[in-house]
Short mmCIF file of C-alpha atoms and ligand atoms in Angstrom, two decimals:
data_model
loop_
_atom_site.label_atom_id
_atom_site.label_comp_id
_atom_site.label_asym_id
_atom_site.label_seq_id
_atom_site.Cartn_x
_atom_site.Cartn_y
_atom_site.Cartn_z
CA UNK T 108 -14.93 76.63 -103.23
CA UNK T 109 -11.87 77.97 -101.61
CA UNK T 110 -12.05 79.54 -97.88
CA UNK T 111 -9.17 81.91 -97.96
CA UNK T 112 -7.36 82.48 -94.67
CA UNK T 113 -8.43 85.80 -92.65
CA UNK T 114 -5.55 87.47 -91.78
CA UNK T 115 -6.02 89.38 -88.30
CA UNK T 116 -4.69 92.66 -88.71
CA UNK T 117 -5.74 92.55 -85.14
CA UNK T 118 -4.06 90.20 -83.45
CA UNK T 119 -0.78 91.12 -85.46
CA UNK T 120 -1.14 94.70 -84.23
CA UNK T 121 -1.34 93.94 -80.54
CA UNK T 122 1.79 91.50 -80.68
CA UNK T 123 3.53 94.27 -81.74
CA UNK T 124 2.40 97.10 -79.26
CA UNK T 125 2.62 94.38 -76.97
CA UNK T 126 6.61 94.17 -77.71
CA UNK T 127 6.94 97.49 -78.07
CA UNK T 128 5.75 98.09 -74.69
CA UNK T 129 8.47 96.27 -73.21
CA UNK T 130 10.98 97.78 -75.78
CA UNK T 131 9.57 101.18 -74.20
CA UNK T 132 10.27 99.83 -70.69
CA UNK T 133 14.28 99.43 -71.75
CA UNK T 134 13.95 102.84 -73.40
CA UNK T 135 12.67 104.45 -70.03
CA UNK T 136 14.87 102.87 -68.25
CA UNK T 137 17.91 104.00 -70.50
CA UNK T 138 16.67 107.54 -70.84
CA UNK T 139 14.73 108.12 -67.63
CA UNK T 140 11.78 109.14 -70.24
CA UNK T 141 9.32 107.81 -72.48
CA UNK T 142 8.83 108.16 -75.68
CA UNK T 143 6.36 111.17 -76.65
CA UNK T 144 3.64 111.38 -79.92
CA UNK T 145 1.94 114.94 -80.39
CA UNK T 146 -1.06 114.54 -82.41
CA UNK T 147 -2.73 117.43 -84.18
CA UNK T 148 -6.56 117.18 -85.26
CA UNK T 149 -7.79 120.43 -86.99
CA UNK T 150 -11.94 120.85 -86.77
CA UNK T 151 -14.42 118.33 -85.41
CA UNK T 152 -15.17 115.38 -88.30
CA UNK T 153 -16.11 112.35 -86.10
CA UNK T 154 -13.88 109.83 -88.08
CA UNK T 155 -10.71 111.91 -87.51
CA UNK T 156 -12.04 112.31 -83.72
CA UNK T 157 -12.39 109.07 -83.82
CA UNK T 158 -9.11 107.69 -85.23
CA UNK T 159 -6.86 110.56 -82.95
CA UNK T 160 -8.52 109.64 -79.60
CA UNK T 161 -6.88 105.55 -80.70
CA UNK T 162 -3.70 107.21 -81.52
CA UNK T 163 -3.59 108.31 -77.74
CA UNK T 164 -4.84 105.49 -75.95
CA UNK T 165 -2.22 103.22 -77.78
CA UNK T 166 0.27 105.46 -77.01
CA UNK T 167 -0.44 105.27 -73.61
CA UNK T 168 -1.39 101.41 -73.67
CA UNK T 169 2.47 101.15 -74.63
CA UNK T 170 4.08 103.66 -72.51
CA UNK T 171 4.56 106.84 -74.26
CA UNK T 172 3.57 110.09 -73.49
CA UNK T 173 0.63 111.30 -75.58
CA UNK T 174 -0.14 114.90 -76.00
CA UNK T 175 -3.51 115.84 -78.10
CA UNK T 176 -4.15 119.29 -79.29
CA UNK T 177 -7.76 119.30 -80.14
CA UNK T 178 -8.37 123.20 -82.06
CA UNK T 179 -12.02 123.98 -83.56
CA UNK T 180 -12.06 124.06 -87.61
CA UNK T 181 -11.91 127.94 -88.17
CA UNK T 182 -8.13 127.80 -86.26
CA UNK T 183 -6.11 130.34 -88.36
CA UNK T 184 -3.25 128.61 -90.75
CA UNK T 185 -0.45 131.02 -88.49
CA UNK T 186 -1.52 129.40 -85.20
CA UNK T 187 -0.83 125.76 -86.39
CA UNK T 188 1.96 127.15 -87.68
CA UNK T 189 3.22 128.20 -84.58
CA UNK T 190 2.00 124.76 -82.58
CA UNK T 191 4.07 123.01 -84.52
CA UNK T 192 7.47 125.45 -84.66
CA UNK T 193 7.06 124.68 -80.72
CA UNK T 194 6.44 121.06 -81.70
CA UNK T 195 9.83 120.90 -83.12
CA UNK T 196 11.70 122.74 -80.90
CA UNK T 197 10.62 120.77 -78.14
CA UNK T 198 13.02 117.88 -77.03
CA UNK T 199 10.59 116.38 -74.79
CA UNK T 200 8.03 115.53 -78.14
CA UNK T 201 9.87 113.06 -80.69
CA UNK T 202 6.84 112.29 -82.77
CA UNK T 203 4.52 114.97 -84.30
CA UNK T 204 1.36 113.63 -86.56
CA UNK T 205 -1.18 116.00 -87.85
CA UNK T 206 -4.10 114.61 -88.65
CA UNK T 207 -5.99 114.77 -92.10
CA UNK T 208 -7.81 116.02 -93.93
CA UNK T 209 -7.26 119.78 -92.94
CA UNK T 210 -9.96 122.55 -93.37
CA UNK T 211 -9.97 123.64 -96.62
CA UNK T 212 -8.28 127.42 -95.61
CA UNK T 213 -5.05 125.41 -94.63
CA UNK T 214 -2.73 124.18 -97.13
CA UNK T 215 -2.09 120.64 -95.95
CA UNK T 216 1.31 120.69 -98.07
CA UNK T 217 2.44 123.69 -96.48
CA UNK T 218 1.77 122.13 -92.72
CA UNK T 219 3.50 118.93 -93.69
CA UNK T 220 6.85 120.32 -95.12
CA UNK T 221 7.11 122.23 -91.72
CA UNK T 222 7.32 119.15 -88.97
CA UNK T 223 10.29 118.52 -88.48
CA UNK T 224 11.48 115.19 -90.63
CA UNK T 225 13.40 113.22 -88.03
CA UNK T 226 9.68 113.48 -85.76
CA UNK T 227 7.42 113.17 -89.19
CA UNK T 228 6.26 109.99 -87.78
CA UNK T 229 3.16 110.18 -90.56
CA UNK T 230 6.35 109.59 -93.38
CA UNK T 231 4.85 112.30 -95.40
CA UNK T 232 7.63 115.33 -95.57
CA UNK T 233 9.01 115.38 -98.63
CA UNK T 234 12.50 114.50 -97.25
CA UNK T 235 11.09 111.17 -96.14
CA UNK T 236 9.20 110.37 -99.10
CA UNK T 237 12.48 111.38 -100.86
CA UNK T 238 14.67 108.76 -98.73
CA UNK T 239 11.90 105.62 -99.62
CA UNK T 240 12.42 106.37 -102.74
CA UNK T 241 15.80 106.46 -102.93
CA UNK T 242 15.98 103.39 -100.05
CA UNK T 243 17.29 105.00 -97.48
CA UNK T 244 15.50 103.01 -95.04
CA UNK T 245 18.06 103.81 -91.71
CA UNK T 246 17.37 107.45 -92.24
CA UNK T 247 13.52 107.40 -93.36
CA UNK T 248 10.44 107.24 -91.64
CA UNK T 249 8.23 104.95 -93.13
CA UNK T 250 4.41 105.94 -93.90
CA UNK T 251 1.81 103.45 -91.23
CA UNK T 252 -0.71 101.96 -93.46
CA UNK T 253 1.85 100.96 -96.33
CA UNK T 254 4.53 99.59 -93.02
CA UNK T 255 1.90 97.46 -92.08
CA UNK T 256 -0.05 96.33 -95.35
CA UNK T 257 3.81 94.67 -96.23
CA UNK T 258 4.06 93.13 -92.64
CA UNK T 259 0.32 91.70 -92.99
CA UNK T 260 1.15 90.07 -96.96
CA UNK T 261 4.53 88.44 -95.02
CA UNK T 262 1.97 87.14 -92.44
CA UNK T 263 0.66 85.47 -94.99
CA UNK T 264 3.50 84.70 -97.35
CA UNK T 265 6.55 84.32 -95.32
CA UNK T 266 9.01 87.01 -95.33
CA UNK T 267 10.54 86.12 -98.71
CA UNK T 268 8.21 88.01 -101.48
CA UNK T 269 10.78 87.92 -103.82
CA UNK T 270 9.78 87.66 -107.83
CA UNK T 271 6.03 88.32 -106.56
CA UNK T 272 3.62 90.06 -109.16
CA UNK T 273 1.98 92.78 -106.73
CA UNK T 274 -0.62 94.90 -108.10
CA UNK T 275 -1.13 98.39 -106.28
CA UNK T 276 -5.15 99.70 -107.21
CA UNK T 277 -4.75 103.58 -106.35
CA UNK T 278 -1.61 105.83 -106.63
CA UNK T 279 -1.78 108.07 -103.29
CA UNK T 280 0.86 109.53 -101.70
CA UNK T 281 -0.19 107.95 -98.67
CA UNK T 282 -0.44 104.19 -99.37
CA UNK T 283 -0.32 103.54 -103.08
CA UNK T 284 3.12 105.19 -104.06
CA UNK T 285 4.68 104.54 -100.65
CA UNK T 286 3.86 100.53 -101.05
CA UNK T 287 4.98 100.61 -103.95
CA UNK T 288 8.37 101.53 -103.11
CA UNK T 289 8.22 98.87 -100.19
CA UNK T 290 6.94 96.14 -102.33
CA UNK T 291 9.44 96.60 -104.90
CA UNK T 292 12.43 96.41 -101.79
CA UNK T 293 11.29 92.94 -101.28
CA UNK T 294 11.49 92.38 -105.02
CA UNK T 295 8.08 92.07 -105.98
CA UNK T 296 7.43 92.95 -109.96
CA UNK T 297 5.09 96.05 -109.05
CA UNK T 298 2.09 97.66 -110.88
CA UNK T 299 0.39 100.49 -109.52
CA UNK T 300 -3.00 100.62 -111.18
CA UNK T 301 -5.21 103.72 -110.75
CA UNK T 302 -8.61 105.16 -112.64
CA UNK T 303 -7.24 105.40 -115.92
CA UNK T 304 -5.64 102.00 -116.25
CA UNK T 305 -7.05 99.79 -118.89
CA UNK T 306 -8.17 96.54 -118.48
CA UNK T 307 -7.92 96.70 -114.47
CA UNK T 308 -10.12 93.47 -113.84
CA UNK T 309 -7.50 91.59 -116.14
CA UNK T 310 -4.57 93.89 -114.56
CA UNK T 311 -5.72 92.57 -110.60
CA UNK T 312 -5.81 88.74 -112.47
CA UNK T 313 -2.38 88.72 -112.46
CA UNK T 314 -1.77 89.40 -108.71
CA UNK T 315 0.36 87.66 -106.49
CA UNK T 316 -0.11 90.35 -104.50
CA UNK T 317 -3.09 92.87 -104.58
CA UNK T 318 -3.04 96.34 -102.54
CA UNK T 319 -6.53 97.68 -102.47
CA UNK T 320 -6.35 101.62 -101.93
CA UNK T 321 -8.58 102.97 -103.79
CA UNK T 322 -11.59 104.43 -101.51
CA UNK T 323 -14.42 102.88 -103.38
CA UNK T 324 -16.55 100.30 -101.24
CA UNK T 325 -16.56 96.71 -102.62
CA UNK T 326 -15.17 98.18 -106.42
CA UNK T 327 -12.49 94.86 -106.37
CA UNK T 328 -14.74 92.10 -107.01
CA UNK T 329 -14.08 88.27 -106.61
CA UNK T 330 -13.67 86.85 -110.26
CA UNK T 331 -10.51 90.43 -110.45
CA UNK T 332 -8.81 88.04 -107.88
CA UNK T 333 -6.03 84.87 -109.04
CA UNK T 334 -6.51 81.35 -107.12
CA UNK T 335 -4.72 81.60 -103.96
CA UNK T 336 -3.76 85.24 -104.39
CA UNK T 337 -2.72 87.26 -100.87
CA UNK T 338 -5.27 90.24 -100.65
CA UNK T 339 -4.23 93.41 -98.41
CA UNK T 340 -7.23 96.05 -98.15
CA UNK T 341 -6.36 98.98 -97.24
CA UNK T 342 -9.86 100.73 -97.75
CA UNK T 343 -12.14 102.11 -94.92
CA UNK T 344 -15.70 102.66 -96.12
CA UNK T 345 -18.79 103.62 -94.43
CA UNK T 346 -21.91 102.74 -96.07
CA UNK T 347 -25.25 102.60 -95.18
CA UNK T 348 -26.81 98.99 -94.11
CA UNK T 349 -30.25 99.03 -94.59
CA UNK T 350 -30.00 95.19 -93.18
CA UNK T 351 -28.84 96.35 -89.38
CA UNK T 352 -31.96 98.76 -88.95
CA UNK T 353 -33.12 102.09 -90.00
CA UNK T 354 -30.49 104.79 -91.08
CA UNK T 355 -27.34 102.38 -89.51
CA UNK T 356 -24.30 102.00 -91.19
CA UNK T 357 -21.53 99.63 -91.43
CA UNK T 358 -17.77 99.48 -92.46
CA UNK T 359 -16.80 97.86 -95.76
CA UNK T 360 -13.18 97.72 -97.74
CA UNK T 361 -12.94 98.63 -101.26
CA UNK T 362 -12.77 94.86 -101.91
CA UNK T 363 -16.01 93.08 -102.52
CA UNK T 364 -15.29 90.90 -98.89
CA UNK T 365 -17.43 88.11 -99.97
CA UNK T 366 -16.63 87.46 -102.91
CA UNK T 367 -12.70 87.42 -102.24
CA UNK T 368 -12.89 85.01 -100.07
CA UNK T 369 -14.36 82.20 -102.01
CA UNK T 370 -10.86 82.97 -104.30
CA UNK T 371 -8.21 84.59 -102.27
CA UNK T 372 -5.72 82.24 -100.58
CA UNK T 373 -5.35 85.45 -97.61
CA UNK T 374 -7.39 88.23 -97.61
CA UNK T 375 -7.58 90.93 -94.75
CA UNK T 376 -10.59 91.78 -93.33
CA UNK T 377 -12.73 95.44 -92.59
CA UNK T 378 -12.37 96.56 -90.04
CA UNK T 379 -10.15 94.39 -88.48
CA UNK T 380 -7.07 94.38 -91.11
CA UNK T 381 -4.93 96.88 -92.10
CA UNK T 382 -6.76 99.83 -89.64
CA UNK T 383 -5.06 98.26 -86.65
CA UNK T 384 -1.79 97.82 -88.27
CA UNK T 385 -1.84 101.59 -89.05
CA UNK T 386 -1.87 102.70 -85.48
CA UNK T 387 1.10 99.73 -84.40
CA UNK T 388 3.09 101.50 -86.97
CA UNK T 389 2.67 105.15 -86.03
CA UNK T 390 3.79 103.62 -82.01
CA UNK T 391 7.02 101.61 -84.10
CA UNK T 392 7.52 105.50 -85.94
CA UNK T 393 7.33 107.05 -82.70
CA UNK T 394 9.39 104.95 -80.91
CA UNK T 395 12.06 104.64 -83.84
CA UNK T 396 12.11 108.58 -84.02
CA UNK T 397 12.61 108.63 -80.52
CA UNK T 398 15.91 106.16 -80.16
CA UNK T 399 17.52 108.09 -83.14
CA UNK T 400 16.92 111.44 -81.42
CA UNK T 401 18.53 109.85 -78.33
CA UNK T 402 21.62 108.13 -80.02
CA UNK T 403 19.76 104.21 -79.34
CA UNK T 404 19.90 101.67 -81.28
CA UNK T 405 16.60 100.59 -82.74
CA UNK T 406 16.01 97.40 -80.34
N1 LIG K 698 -5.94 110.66 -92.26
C1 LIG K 698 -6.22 109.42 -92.76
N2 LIG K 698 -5.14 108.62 -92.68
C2 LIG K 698 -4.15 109.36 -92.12
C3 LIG K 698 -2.81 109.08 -91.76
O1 LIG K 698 -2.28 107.98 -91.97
N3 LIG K 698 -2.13 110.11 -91.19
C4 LIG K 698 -2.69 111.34 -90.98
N4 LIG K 698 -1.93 112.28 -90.45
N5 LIG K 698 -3.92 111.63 -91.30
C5 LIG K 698 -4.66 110.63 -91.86
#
């Protein structure tokens, strides 16, 4: 029985907002301000709540300025319109994230192709999903979670991932296309899998690499994984754990945890893996959109 090493999403997340606060120390000093992240959260679902307040207190943890703009669900689609037109105009905000899932009567595409790309620290406009693709990476915001899920397999690997099979299990926009195009710049042999793939158990076998993403609790199981294979997962599940007490809950990946541990040479945890990493990324975004827009160089 193998005991595969934990990586601590963690740990790696706080040495970097712990750098980046003294990179944001230099950048005050430079500019005579710091570096400012508008978040957006649309309605009142307690994950989102949840995940937005963190946003802020990192921001603040490593210097920036955090603004939150907290609107009930039934906001009209024209008044986040105009929030963020005054968003973008505004020098003094170099970040701008709004935070999903929207209400249903706003058209999240519609909201995303309007913030302004060079302070799209989410990576979602199109024009920064256009420059990853085409690897533009000096002009491109990068998208968090898939940022950090490649920074947590070199934690494990060693920065050279070179000739790597990685298998990708879901094809979002938000983490399974986006990785993809990340893996494949450190020249990985990449498959993104998804619902209708055939044979996915076998697929996941022959993983160097495997990117969970899929939003189903525990659906990777351990005898899907290769001996010694690096396993990033990105899912966040809440299910219900009879086991802690009446009507309590608990957080599980879409990776059966267990099980891919007696296999996996490096597997990442939940919670405790790739979450973390998420919000170090959106502060490295923030801060990265904020040099550029002051003519710095990225140190
Ligand atoms: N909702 C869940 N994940 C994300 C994310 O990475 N960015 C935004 N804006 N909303 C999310």
């Amino acid at each position: 029985m193998n005991d595969a090493q934990i990586i601590d999403g963690k740990a790696i997340a706080a040495d970097l907002t712990d750098k980046l606060a003294v990179r944001t120390k230099v950048f005050v000093a430079k500019t005579g301000n710091a570096p400012c992240l508008a978040v957006v959260l649309v309605g009142d679902d307690p994950a989102s709540a949840v995940y937005v307040r963190n946003k802020g207190k990192t921001a603040e943890k490593v210097g920036f300025k955090s603004i939150q703009k907290i609107l009930p669900a039934d906001t009209p689609e024209d008044k986040l319109i105009k929030i963020i037109n005054d968003f973008n105009n505004d020098d003094g905000i170099n970040g701008i994230l709004v935070q999903l899932p929207l209400p249903d009567h706003i058209d999240e595409g519609k909201i995303i192709d309007l913030i302004a790309p060079e302070k799209d620290v989410d990576g979602f406009h199109p024009i920064n999903v256009g420059r990853l693709g085409a690897g533009d990476f000096v002009n491109a915001l990068i998208p968090c979670t898939p940022a950090g899920s490649v920074i947590l397999a070199k934690s494990a690997l060693g920065d050279n991932l070179s000739g790597m099979n990685a298998v990708i299990i879901g094809r979002s926009n938000i983490v399974g296309k986006p990785v993809a195009q990340l893996l494949l710049k450190e020249n990985c042999t990449v498959t993104i899998a998804h619902s209708r793939t055939k044979d996915l158990p076998d697929v996941v076998r022959s993983a160097d690499i495997v990117v969970a993403a899929v939003g189903r609790p525990e659906m990777i199981k351990g005898d899907w994984i290769k001996s010694g294979a690096t396993v990033i997962d990105v899912g966040i599940n809440r299910v219900d754990a009879p086991e802690k007490g009446d009507g309590k809950t608990k957080l599980v990946g879409d990776v059966n945890f267990g099980e891919a541990s007696q296999v996996a040479g490096a597997i990442t945890p939940v919670p405790g893996g790739v979450g973390p990493m998420t919000i170090a990324l959106l502060m490295e975004n923030t801060f990265t959109a904020a040099c550029r827009q002051h003519g710095l160089s990225i140190a």
